[in-house]
Tab-separated table of C-alpha atoms and ligand atoms in Angstrom:
chain	number	residue	atom	x	y	z
N	1448	MET	CA	54.486	-14.180	-32.446
N	1449	SER	CA	55.285	-11.221	-30.616
N	1450	TRP	CA	52.319	-11.468	-27.943
N	1451	LEU	CA	54.186	-15.137	-27.382
N	1452	THR	CA	57.240	-13.424	-26.716
N	1453	VAL	CA	55.560	-11.197	-24.396
N	1454	LEU	CA	53.686	-14.084	-22.542
N	1455	VAL	CA	57.009	-15.812	-22.145
N	1456	VAL	CA	58.790	-12.655	-20.549
N	1457	LEU	CA	55.872	-12.219	-18.374
N	1458	VAL	CA	55.841	-15.755	-17.453
N	1459	VAL	CA	59.587	-15.511	-16.781
N	1460	VAL	CA	59.729	-12.395	-15.307
N	1461	THR	CA	56.990	-13.683	-12.683
N	1462	ALA	CA	58.467	-16.419	-12.003
N	1463	GLY	CA	61.779	-14.565	-11.041
N	1464	LEU	CA	59.794	-11.908	-8.726
N	1465	LEU	CA	58.130	-14.879	-7.024
N	1466	ARG	CA	61.422	-16.776	-6.769
N	1467	TRP	CA	63.012	-13.916	-5.080
N	1468	ARG	CA	59.860	-12.301	-2.844
N	1469	ARG	CA	57.999	-15.579	-2.469
N	1470	PRO	CA	59.627	-18.589	-2.575
N	1471	ALA	CA	57.053	-20.976	-1.374
N	1472	TRP	CA	54.729	-19.468	-4.120
N	1473	TYR	CA	57.452	-19.664	-6.538
N	1474	TRP	CA	58.076	-23.545	-5.110
N	1475	LEU	CA	54.298	-24.236	-5.647
N	1476	THR	CA	53.551	-22.846	-9.059
N	1477	PHE	CA	56.853	-23.308	-11.328
N	1478	GLY	CA	59.534	-24.986	-8.676
N	1479	VAL	CA	57.980	-28.192	-7.677
N	1480	THR	CA	57.646	-29.081	-11.983
N	1481	LEU	CA	60.772	-27.677	-12.950
N	1482	ALA	CA	62.554	-29.492	-9.501
N	1483	THR	CA	61.364	-32.723	-10.527
N	1484	LEU	CA	61.828	-32.968	-14.337
N	1485	ARG	CA	65.639	-31.561	-13.346
N	1486	VAL	CA	65.683	-34.379	-10.951
N	1487	LEU	CA	64.498	-37.245	-13.333
N	1488	ILE	CA	66.350	-36.066	-16.293
N	1489	ARG	CA	69.981	-35.897	-14.501
N	1490	TYR	CA	69.092	-38.789	-12.016
N	1491	GLY	CA	71.537	-41.312	-13.887
N	1492	SER	CA	74.420	-39.125	-14.755
N	1493	VAL	CA	74.591	-37.096	-10.910
N	1494	MET	CA	74.332	-40.550	-9.640
N	1495	ASP	CA	77.174	-41.266	-11.380
N	1496	ALA	CA	79.406	-38.305	-10.981
N	1497	CYS	CA	78.552	-38.856	-7.316
N	1498	GLY	CA	79.953	-42.113	-7.020
N	1499	LEU	CA	76.449	-43.895	-6.025
N	1500	THR	CA	76.521	-46.484	-8.939
N	1501	VAL	CA	77.237	-49.816	-8.528
N	1502	PRO	CA	79.167	-51.546	-11.608
N	1503	PRO	CA	77.175	-54.434	-13.503
N	1504	SER	CA	77.016	-57.689	-12.434
N	1505	ARG	CA	78.859	-60.797	-13.621
N	1506	TRP	CA	75.988	-62.481	-14.919
N	1507	ARG	CA	74.421	-59.101	-16.727
N	1508	ILE	CA	78.534	-58.920	-18.300
N	1509	ALA	CA	78.399	-62.410	-19.296
N	1510	VAL	CA	74.725	-62.331	-21.031
N	1511	ALA	CA	75.728	-59.321	-22.696
N	1512	ARG	CA	79.016	-60.997	-23.858
N	1513	MET	CA	77.093	-63.693	-25.190
N	1514	ALA	CA	74.541	-61.905	-27.095
N	1515	ASN	CA	77.547	-59.346	-28.836
N	1516	ARG	CA	76.069	-56.519	-26.928
N	1517	PRO	CA	78.144	-53.597	-25.860
N	1518	ALA	CA	79.070	-53.950	-21.987
N	1519	PRO	CA	75.825	-53.125	-19.285
N	1520	GLU	CA	76.552	-49.668	-17.870
N	1521	SER	CA	76.543	-49.168	-14.075
N	1522	ARG	CA	73.669	-48.733	-12.542
N	1523	ALA	CA	71.731	-45.997	-10.054
N	1524	PRO	CA	70.041	-46.984	-7.305
N	1525	ARG	CA	66.155	-47.549	-8.538
N	1526	ILE	CA	63.722	-44.781	-7.689
N	1527	LEU	CA	60.849	-46.146	-6.325
N	1528	ARG	CA	58.430	-43.389	-5.527
N	1529	VAL	CA	59.119	-39.403	-6.623
N	1530	ARG	CA	56.842	-37.593	-4.354
N	1531	PRO	CA	56.563	-33.599	-4.673
N	1532	THR	CA	55.538	-31.679	-1.416
N	1533	ARG	CA	54.641	-28.280	-0.402
N	1534	THR	CA	58.450	-27.309	0.387
N	1535	GLY	CA	60.408	-30.280	-1.628
N	1536	LEU	CA	60.515	-33.472	-3.313
N	1537	VAL	CA	60.859	-36.435	-1.411
N	1538	LEU	CA	62.469	-39.385	-3.509
N	1539	ARG	CA	62.426	-43.101	-2.264
N	1540	LEU	CA	65.427	-45.227	-3.459
N	1541	GLY	CA	66.145	-48.722	-3.642
N	1542	LEU	CA	69.747	-49.468	-2.915
N	1543	ARG	CA	71.492	-51.906	-5.206
N	1544	PRO	CA	73.840	-54.573	-3.784
N	1545	GLY	CA	76.985	-53.635	-2.072
N	1546	GLN	CA	75.415	-50.131	-1.324
N	1547	ASP	CA	74.651	-48.696	2.195
N	1548	ALA	CA	72.677	-45.543	3.539
N	1549	PHE	CA	75.938	-43.940	4.664
N	1550	ASP	CA	77.135	-44.017	0.696
N	1551	VAL	CA	73.950	-41.543	0.229
N	1552	ALA	CA	73.883	-39.695	3.871
N	1553	ALA	CA	77.478	-39.256	2.617
N	1554	SER	CA	76.260	-37.645	-0.570
N	1555	CYS	CA	73.733	-35.675	0.297
N	1556	ASP	CA	75.986	-32.328	0.159
N	1557	ARG	CA	77.068	-33.259	-3.469
N	1558	LEU	CA	73.512	-34.012	-4.326
N	1559	ARG	CA	72.333	-30.956	-3.276
N	1560	HIS	CA	74.355	-28.977	-5.690
N	1561	SER	CA	74.000	-31.152	-8.504
N	1562	PHE	CA	70.015	-31.284	-8.302
N	1563	ALA	CA	70.102	-27.274	-7.571
N	1564	MET	CA	67.910	-28.211	-4.620
N	1565	TYR	CA	68.140	-26.047	-1.594
N	1566	GLY	CA	68.865	-28.810	0.587
N	1567	VAL	CA	68.970	-32.722	0.824
N	1568	THR	CA	68.886	-35.227	3.645
N	1569	SER	CA	68.717	-39.011	3.669
N	1570	ARG	CA	67.032	-41.541	6.328
N	1571	GLU	CA	66.941	-45.405	6.149
N	1572	ILE	CA	63.327	-46.344	5.418
N	1573	ARG	CA	64.021	-50.079	5.975
N	1574	SER	CA	66.928	-52.441	4.897
N	1575	GLY	CA	67.879	-51.265	1.425
N	1576	VAL	CA	65.743	-48.571	1.309
N	1577	VAL	CA	66.506	-45.000	1.565
N	1578	GLU	CA	64.660	-41.801	1.422
N	1579	LEU	CA	66.032	-38.222	0.255
N	1580	ARG	CA	64.078	-35.151	1.176
N	1581	MET	CA	65.096	-32.703	-0.831
N	1582	THR	CA	64.034	-28.622	0.008
N	1583	GLY	CA	63.330	-26.299	-2.592
N	1584	TYR	CA	64.261	-23.344	-0.914
N	1585	ASP	CA	65.199	-22.151	2.804
N	1586	ILE	CA	61.912	-23.184	4.724
N	1587	LEU	CA	63.336	-21.820	7.836
N	1588	LYS	CA	63.788	-18.178	6.814
N	1589	ARG	CA	60.371	-17.752	6.931
N	1590	VAL	CA	58.210	-20.853	8.802
N	1591	GLN	CA	55.416	-21.433	7.640
N	1592	MET	CA	53.538	-24.478	9.265
N	1593	PRO	CA	51.090	-26.881	7.222
N	1594	ALA	CA	47.744	-25.841	7.745
N	1595	ARG	CA	46.784	-29.152	8.571
N	1596	VAL	CA	48.792	-31.250	10.740
N	1597	ALA	CA	47.818	-34.466	12.507
N	1598	THR	CA	46.788	-33.539	15.950
N	1599	VAL	CA	46.741	-36.523	18.632
N	1600	PRO	CA	46.400	-36.416	21.971
N	1601	MET	CA	49.641	-35.048	24.069
N	1602	ARG	CA	51.243	-34.548	20.817
N	1603	VAL	CA	51.658	-30.942	19.118
N	1604	PRO	CA	53.251	-29.604	16.594
N	1605	VAL	CA	56.099	-26.836	17.586
N	1606	ALA	CA	58.481	-26.297	14.725
N	1607	LEU	CA	59.496	-27.307	11.285
N	1608	ARG	CA	62.249	-29.338	10.300
N	1609	GLU	CA	64.646	-28.245	7.706
N	1610	ASP	CA	63.873	-31.442	5.526
N	1611	GLY	CA	60.283	-29.881	5.529
N	1612	ALA	CA	58.835	-32.071	7.988
N	1613	VAL	CA	56.884	-31.037	11.062
N	1614	HIS	CA	58.592	-31.439	14.263
N	1615	TYR	CA	56.490	-32.836	17.052
N	1616	ARG	CA	55.980	-32.480	20.796
N	1617	ASP	CA	55.003	-36.068	22.040
N	1618	TYR	CA	54.519	-36.224	25.359
N	1619	ARG	CA	53.565	-40.080	25.428
N	1620	THR	CA	57.263	-40.992	23.800
N	1621	THR	CA	59.217	-38.284	25.324
N	1622	PRO	CA	57.654	-37.083	28.731
N	1623	HIS	CA	60.241	-34.868	29.680
N	1624	ALA	CA	62.283	-32.221	27.884
N	1625	LEU	CA	65.058	-29.963	28.734
N	1626	THR	CA	65.395	-26.355	26.144
N	1627	LEU	CA	68.718	-24.372	26.333
N	1628	GLY	CA	69.598	-21.281	24.555
N	1629	ALA	CA	71.216	-18.001	24.880
N	1630	THR	CA	69.361	-14.982	26.096
N	1631	LYS	CA	67.069	-13.886	23.039
N	1632	SER	CA	67.556	-17.300	21.114
N	1633	GLY	CA	63.627	-18.059	21.020
N	1634	LYS	CA	63.184	-20.353	23.834
N	1635	SER	CA	60.039	-18.272	25.445
N	1636	VAL	CA	58.588	-18.258	22.131
N	1637	TYR	CA	59.057	-22.397	21.648
N	1638	GLN	CA	57.089	-22.379	24.826
N	1639	ARG	CA	54.760	-20.253	24.181
N	1640	ASN	CA	54.096	-22.301	20.993
N	1641	LEU	CA	53.424	-25.389	22.811
N	1642	VAL	CA	51.350	-23.514	25.017
N	1643	ALA	CA	49.143	-22.300	21.997
N	1644	GLU	CA	48.848	-25.705	20.994
N	1645	LEU	CA	48.235	-27.632	24.265
N	1646	ALA	CA	45.471	-25.051	25.005
N	1647	SER	CA	42.802	-26.910	22.635
N	1648	GLN	CA	43.532	-30.233	24.489
N	1649	ASP	CA	42.694	-32.113	27.562
N	1650	VAL	CA	45.327	-31.141	29.687
N	1651	ALA	CA	46.406	-28.941	32.836
N	1652	LEU	CA	48.876	-26.743	32.013
N	1653	VAL	CA	51.048	-25.681	35.216
N	1654	GLY	CA	53.524	-22.800	34.623
N	1655	ILE	CA	56.629	-21.194	36.845
N	1656	ASP	CA	57.759	-17.799	35.602
N	1657	CYS	CA	60.726	-16.694	37.741
N	1658	LYS	CA	60.898	-13.353	35.239
N	1659	GLN	CA	58.531	-12.326	37.466
N	1660	GLY	CA	55.857	-13.899	35.169
N	1661	VAL	CA	56.098	-11.731	31.970
N	1662	GLU	CA	55.746	-14.577	29.838
N	1663	LEU	CA	53.390	-17.015	31.202
N	1664	PHE	CA	50.923	-14.638	33.051
N	1665	PRO	CA	49.563	-13.166	30.337
N	1666	LEU	CA	48.409	-16.748	29.112
N	1667	ALA	CA	47.119	-16.889	32.553
N	1668	ARG	CA	43.671	-17.835	31.436
N	1669	ARG	CA	44.589	-21.228	30.602
N	1670	PHE	CA	46.556	-22.307	33.524
N	1671	SER	CA	45.489	-24.141	36.116
N	1672	ALA	CA	48.439	-23.003	38.516
N	1673	LEU	CA	51.399	-20.483	38.414
N	1674	ALA	CA	54.338	-18.950	39.891
N	1675	ASP	CA	56.168	-16.152	39.495
N	1676	ASN	CA	58.794	-16.356	42.100
N	1677	PRO	CA	60.845	-19.167	43.638
N	1678	ASP	CA	59.087	-19.452	46.879
N	1679	THR	CA	55.609	-19.762	45.116
N	1680	ALA	CA	57.111	-22.065	42.470
N	1681	ALA	CA	59.005	-24.426	46.263
N	1682	GLU	CA	54.792	-24.431	47.408
N	1683	LEU	CA	53.603	-25.043	43.446
N	1684	LEU	CA	55.985	-28.368	43.028
N	1685	ASP	CA	55.528	-29.454	46.541
N	1686	ALA	CA	51.636	-29.736	45.947
N	1687	LEU	CA	52.600	-31.318	42.606
N	1688	VAL	CA	54.514	-33.785	44.345
N	1689	SER	CA	51.173	-34.633	46.189
N	1690	HIS	CA	48.818	-34.329	43.303
N	1691	MET	CA	51.174	-37.040	41.885
N	1692	GLU	CA	51.110	-39.288	44.822
N	1693	GLY	CA	46.904	-38.649	44.765
N	1694	VAL	CA	47.053	-40.054	41.337
N	1695	TYR	CA	49.301	-43.249	41.961
N	1696	HIS	CA	46.813	-43.800	44.763
N	1697	LEU	CA	44.031	-43.929	42.284
N	1698	ILE	CA	45.763	-46.124	39.603
N	1699	ARG	CA	46.989	-48.652	42.834
N	1700	ALA	CA	42.916	-48.521	43.632
N	1701	GLU	CA	41.707	-49.603	40.238
N	1702	GLN	CA	44.990	-52.191	39.710
N	1703	ARG	CA	42.876	-55.082	41.073
N	1704	ILE	CA	44.575	-57.821	39.683
N	1705	THR	CA	43.028	-61.330	39.590
N	1706	ALA	CA	43.598	-63.881	37.470
N	1707	ASP	CA	40.536	-63.136	35.185
N	1708	VAL	CA	41.569	-59.448	34.695
N	1709	PRO	CA	42.847	-59.562	31.070
N	1710	ASP	CA	46.827	-58.440	30.848
N	1711	ALA	CA	45.965	-55.288	28.870
N	1712	GLU	CA	43.411	-54.057	31.447
N	1713	ILE	CA	45.957	-54.172	34.169
N	1714	ALA	CA	46.508	-50.435	34.708
N	1715	ALA	CA	50.210	-48.886	35.128
N	1716	ASP	CA	49.761	-45.327	34.217
N	1717	ILE	CA	46.563	-42.476	33.958
N	1718	TRP	CA	46.682	-43.623	30.185
N	1719	ASP	CA	45.416	-47.663	31.093
N	1720	LEU	CA	42.400	-46.009	33.347
N	1721	PRO	CA	39.051	-46.022	31.708
N	1722	ASP	CA	38.282	-42.877	30.108
N	1723	HIS	CA	36.088	-41.416	33.456
N	1724	LEU	CA	38.369	-42.355	36.100
N	1725	ARG	CA	41.471	-40.905	33.968
N	1726	PRO	CA	42.998	-37.672	35.547
N	1727	THR	CA	43.870	-35.136	33.529
N	1728	PRO	CA	47.552	-34.890	32.625
N	1729	VAL	CA	49.793	-32.284	33.569
N	1730	VAL	CA	52.361	-30.332	31.595
N	1731	LEU	CA	54.639	-28.169	33.834
N	1732	LEU	CA	56.312	-25.496	31.789
N	1733	VAL	CA	59.399	-23.866	33.950
N	1734	ASP	CA	61.129	-21.078	32.017
N	1735	GLU	CA	64.328	-19.305	33.448
N	1736	VAL	CA	65.017	-22.743	35.553
N	1737	ALA	CA	68.405	-21.395	36.763
N	1738	GLU	CA	66.334	-18.954	38.719
N	1739	LEU	CA	65.361	-21.904	41.186
N	1740	ALA	CA	68.560	-23.347	41.577
N	1741	LEU	CA	70.232	-20.214	42.334
N	1742	PHE	CA	70.804	-19.058	46.005
N	1743	ALA	CA	72.408	-16.089	48.052
N	1744	THR	CA	71.548	-17.007	52.012
N	1745	LYS	CA	71.047	-20.412	53.911
N	1746	ASP	CA	67.223	-20.000	54.094
N	1747	GLU	CA	67.492	-19.757	50.023
N	1748	GLU	CA	69.776	-22.416	49.432
N	1749	LYS	CA	67.053	-24.507	51.737
N	1750	ARG	CA	64.436	-23.827	49.497
N	1751	ARG	CA	66.704	-24.287	45.956
N	1752	ASP	CA	67.602	-27.976	47.487
N	1753	ARG	CA	63.457	-28.596	48.367
N	1754	ILE	CA	62.698	-27.285	44.503
N	1755	ILE	CA	65.149	-29.488	43.271
N	1756	THR	CA	64.489	-32.495	44.601
N	1757	ALA	CA	60.833	-31.957	43.855
N	1758	LEU	CA	61.777	-31.489	40.484
N	1759	ALA	CA	63.574	-34.458	39.928
N	1760	ARG	CA	60.765	-36.530	42.004
N	1761	LEU	CA	58.718	-35.327	39.065
N	1762	ALA	CA	60.829	-36.005	36.696
N	1763	GLN	CA	61.588	-39.482	37.834
N	1764	LEU	CA	58.095	-40.342	38.970
N	1765	GLY	CA	55.920	-38.173	37.336
N	1766	ARG	CA	55.285	-40.124	33.672
N	1767	ALA	CA	52.616	-42.643	34.683
N	1768	ALA	CA	51.075	-40.128	36.872
N	1769	GLY	CA	50.633	-38.543	33.331
N	1770	ILE	CA	52.965	-35.211	34.768
N	1771	TYR	CA	55.414	-33.888	32.160
N	1772	LEU	CA	57.776	-31.341	32.376
N	1773	GLU	CA	58.842	-28.938	29.948
N	1774	ILE	CA	62.226	-27.286	31.487
N	1775	CYS	CA	63.673	-24.245	29.846
N	1776	GLY	CA	66.700	-22.137	30.951
N	1777	GLN	CA	69.947	-20.200	29.314
N	1778	ARG	CA	72.317	-23.140	30.889
N	1779	PHE	CA	71.613	-25.961	33.058
N	1780	GLY	CA	74.738	-28.046	34.354
N	1781	SER	CA	76.424	-28.987	37.299
N	1782	GLU	CA	77.510	-25.542	38.516
N	1783	LEU	CA	73.952	-24.859	39.355
N	1784	GLY	CA	74.817	-27.192	42.681
N	1785	LYS	CA	74.126	-30.911	43.370
N	1786	GLY	CA	71.035	-32.619	41.905
N	1787	ILE	CA	71.250	-30.746	38.680
N	1788	THR	CA	72.920	-33.377	36.273
N	1789	MET	CA	70.665	-36.048	37.912
N	1790	LEU	CA	67.974	-34.166	37.092
N	1791	ARG	CA	68.903	-33.206	33.366
N	1792	ALA	CA	69.899	-37.093	33.124
N	1793	GLN	CA	66.173	-37.613	33.817
N	1794	LEU	CA	65.131	-34.762	31.037
N	1795	THR	CA	64.860	-37.205	27.672
N	1796	GLY	CA	63.661	-34.753	24.767
N	1797	ARG	CA	66.705	-31.900	24.495
N	1798	THR	CA	66.733	-29.075	22.254
N	1799	ALA	CA	69.294	-26.344	21.751
N	1800	HIS	CA	68.495	-22.683	20.756
N	1801	ARG	CA	71.686	-20.545	19.963
N	1802	VAL	CA	74.493	-20.849	22.430
N	1803	ASN	CA	77.066	-19.014	23.280
N	1804	ASP	CA	79.660	-21.645	24.195
N	1805	GLU	CA	80.394	-25.036	23.398
N	1806	SER	CA	79.785	-25.886	27.313
N	1807	SER	CA	75.943	-24.692	26.972
N	1808	ALA	CA	75.522	-26.684	24.001
N	1809	ASN	CA	77.567	-29.981	25.722
N	1810	MET	CA	74.873	-29.577	28.368
N	1811	ALA	CA	72.247	-30.177	25.822
N	1812	PHE	CA	73.881	-32.782	23.897
N	1813	GLY	CA	77.319	-33.641	25.000
N	1814	ASP	CA	76.281	-37.268	25.978
N	1815	ILE	CA	73.800	-38.004	23.085
N	1816	ALA	CA	75.136	-36.284	19.894
N	1817	PRO	CA	78.362	-34.795	20.081
N	1818	ASP	CA	78.044	-33.268	16.181
N	1819	ALA	CA	74.820	-31.573	17.280
N	1820	VAL	CA	76.722	-29.707	19.417
N	1821	VAL	CA	78.785	-27.839	16.877
N	1822	ALA	CA	75.251	-27.854	14.954
N	1823	ALA	CA	74.291	-25.560	18.059
N	1824	ILE	CA	77.194	-23.042	18.587
N	1825	GLN	CA	77.023	-22.328	14.596
N	1826	ILE	CA	73.404	-20.999	14.587
N	1827	PRO	CA	73.295	-17.480	13.663
N	1828	THR	CA	72.040	-14.781	15.994
N	1829	ASP	CA	69.484	-13.182	13.184
N	1830	LYS	CA	67.747	-16.459	13.353
N	1831	PRO	CA	66.195	-16.680	16.568
N	1832	GLY	CA	63.894	-19.580	16.897
N	1833	LEU	CA	66.196	-21.546	15.030
N	1834	ALA	CA	67.376	-24.724	17.091
N	1835	VAL	CA	68.750	-28.141	17.122
N	1836	VAL	CA	66.669	-31.007	18.448
N	1837	GLY	CA	67.751	-34.636	19.657
N	1838	ASP	CA	65.604	-37.106	18.153
N	1839	ALA	CA	64.304	-40.779	19.161
N	1840	THR	CA	66.989	-42.555	17.225
N	1841	GLY	CA	69.536	-40.648	18.764
N	1842	GLY	CA	69.955	-38.492	15.836
N	1843	TRP	CA	69.442	-34.854	15.432
N	1844	ALA	CA	68.173	-32.075	13.320
N	1845	ARG	CA	67.593	-28.773	12.760
N	1846	VAL	CA	64.502	-27.003	13.296
N	1847	ARG	CA	62.965	-23.441	13.735
N	1848	THR	CA	59.359	-22.548	15.233
N	1849	SER	CA	56.808	-20.489	13.554
N	1850	HIS	CA	56.751	-17.030	15.286
N	1851	THR	CA	53.661	-17.031	17.264
N	1852	THR	CA	53.351	-13.658	18.903
N	1853	LEU	CA	52.310	-13.402	22.576
N	1854	ARG	CA	49.129	-11.737	21.256
N	1855	GLN	CA	48.487	-15.485	19.320
N	1856	ALA	CA	49.069	-17.186	22.347
N	1857	VAL	CA	46.512	-15.219	24.396
N	1858	ASN	CA	43.812	-15.417	21.879
N	1859	ALA	CA	44.506	-19.083	22.041
N	1860	CYS	CA	44.419	-19.749	25.555
N	1861	ASN	CA	41.033	-17.307	26.000
N	1862	ARG	CA	39.583	-19.521	22.963
N	1863	HIS	CA	40.087	-22.600	24.957
N	1864	ALA	CA	40.079	-20.852	28.533
N	1865	HIS	CA	36.530	-23.194	29.098
N	1866	ARG	CA	39.058	-26.242	29.232
N	1867	THR	CA	41.322	-25.275	31.805
N	1868	PRO	CA	40.616	-27.779	34.290
N	1869	ASP	CA	40.424	-27.632	38.550
N	1870	LEU	CA	43.122	-29.577	39.965
N	1871	PRO	CA	42.254	-29.466	43.923
N	1872	ALA	CA	45.510	-29.867	45.161
N	1873	LEU	CA	46.781	-26.840	42.662
N	1874	ALA	CA	43.552	-24.911	44.023
N	1875	ARG	CA	45.852	-22.274	45.651
N	1876	PHE	CA	48.124	-21.271	42.568
N	1877	ARG	CA	45.027	-20.847	40.254
N	1878	PRO	CA	45.620	-17.215	38.944
N	1879	THR	CA	43.503	-15.004	39.871
N	1880	LEU	CA	41.640	-12.881	36.514
N	1881	PRO	CA	40.713	-9.637	36.179
N	1882	PRO	CA	37.231	-9.403	37.635
N	1883	ASN	CA	35.486	-8.864	34.123
N	1884	ALA	CA	36.861	-11.786	32.723
N	1885	THR	CA	34.935	-11.245	29.494
N	1886	VAL	CA	37.188	-8.599	28.694
N	1887	PRO	CA	39.934	-9.436	26.573
N	1888	ALA	CA	43.413	-9.596	27.723
N	1889	PRO	CA	45.598	-6.285	27.723
N	1890	ALA	CA	47.502	-5.779	23.956
N	1891	VAL	CA	50.639	-6.636	25.568
N	1892	GLU	CA	52.724	-6.425	22.396
N	1893	SER	CA	51.611	-3.095	21.797
N	1894	ALA	CA	52.964	-1.870	25.160
N	1895	PRO	CA	55.780	0.303	25.387
N	1896	ALA	CA	59.321	-1.849	25.474
N	1897	PRO	CA	60.973	-0.666	28.979
N	1898	ALA	CA	63.183	1.225	29.477
U	328	ATP	N1	60.587	-18.482	15.621
U	328	ATP	C1	61.163	-17.039	15.338
U	328	ATP	N2	60.620	-16.967	14.654
U	328	ATP	C2	61.494	-15.237	14.225
U	328	ATP	N3	61.651	-14.773	15.524
U	328	ATP	C3	61.498	-15.192	16.349
U	328	ATP	C4	61.319	-16.837	16.531
U	328	ATP	N4	61.539	-17.020	18.155
U	328	ATP	C5	62.152	-16.244	18.317
U	328	ATP	N5	61.997	-14.889	17.732
U	328	ATP	C6	62.413	-13.391	18.271
U	328	ATP	O1	63.523	-13.613	18.912
U	328	ATP	C7	62.510	-12.901	20.163
U	328	ATP	C8	63.602	-13.451	21.586
U	328	ATP	O2	62.561	-14.739	21.791
U	328	ATP	P1	62.560	-15.160	22.917
U	328	ATP	O3	62.149	-14.408	24.221
U	328	ATP	O4	61.799	-16.674	22.609
U	328	ATP	O5	63.733	-15.624	23.332
U	328	ATP	P2	64.626	-16.243	25.116
U	328	ATP	O6	65.293	-17.297	24.684
U	328	ATP	O7	63.384	-16.616	25.690
U	328	ATP	O8	65.312	-14.562	25.472
U	328	ATP	P3	65.628	-15.032	27.461
U	328	ATP	O9	66.223	-16.128	27.640
U	328	ATP	O10	66.017	-13.004	27.259
U	328	ATP	O11	63.767	-14.916	28.056
U	328	ATP	C9	61.517	-12.459	20.355
U	328	ATP	O12	60.849	-11.523	20.573
U	328	ATP	C10	61.239	-12.725	18.544
U	328	ATP	O13	61.331	-11.454	18.486
U	329	MG	MG1	62.826	-16.118	27.757
């Protein structure tokens, strides 16, 4: 008997240790089975306690009465499917007549406590079917992206959602995006993640980094054009606008609309062009955008107007020419002068990292989802990289980027340096590389921090 006791104690201690030190391993070894059993066993009583049951229908009561059986009980939503995942459980429920998805959404916090899960969120799949996504532990504490994620051209995984799903940045559905956040909130790491993921795709990366290029220049080998000050940025943006016009000429030249051309073959954007003619899509990354909009002298004001006009034109017209904007900054509001709110309105994708005040969060979500504003303000300082993202349905979600170090991003860019396309219109801005290009990039991370 004693060896059995030792075994049980060993298992319990291992489980406890794993739960404390390695929650992800605990979940995969013990947690998932225990949680599945707990949910299935407690399901009926929890739903009843959370007010998610409906009284029996009249005909069921009548049948019970006729058969002289006890009155039937209230019924909980039907479990259509239980799917264990790497981070939690997904429960698909069929609602009973009279229930709605809002009832379930309103009970998420109660369900979380009742099933002893870390988080529970719900979403409607279709009429009458709701999905409950439960997480077994705090997956945003130490983000681990799944080893295999679906990569589609112009759609890259960039962060993990609090419900365990991967958050993608999809340039085809959301061409332009704005990322806001206070200093040291994780904006540049978010952008670095994007660069590291985009590096392996057939896309031209163009960067404007007014912090003297400290964030983007180490990744220069994968960039087709880079600017590290507002003067170069103004010229680069003008060149990008002429590149865009060139692409439109190409599309027009291909648009021979005659009666015998099938509708599907009429080109209206670069993705309708045949592969051999399609220009490479361009992602323009701007870090610290406010630097481009600030001015002290008359000349700088002219430069600022030129920059904002070019950005607004790219945001308005760029999508069909395959030019996508990814703009990062601490604030991006009307105090930066005319044209800013118009430009902001063009940036569909919104992400807010930790912000210092409500007005900064309002710049991201004020006009879309007021409760996302509150969520952005509540992000704690000790969780850089945690952000609130607006999604395509008008809702929002909490996400956290994985901590890609500068070294990892440099390695990804160097590995895919051969993919860097030459854009003739932007050739002047192509970063000059050290003469011995095979020498690995400097170990930036180990460089001493400036005093
Ligand atoms: N997802 C993450 N997980 C863990 N740590 C992170 C994450 N994102 C950022 N950090 C940490 O936060 C620090 C600041 O991040 P980052 O440089 O991206 O901030 P920032 O918003 O760009 O700041 P600034 O406005 O000053 O440029 C990073 O050095 C990194 O250590
Ligand atoms: Mg930064």
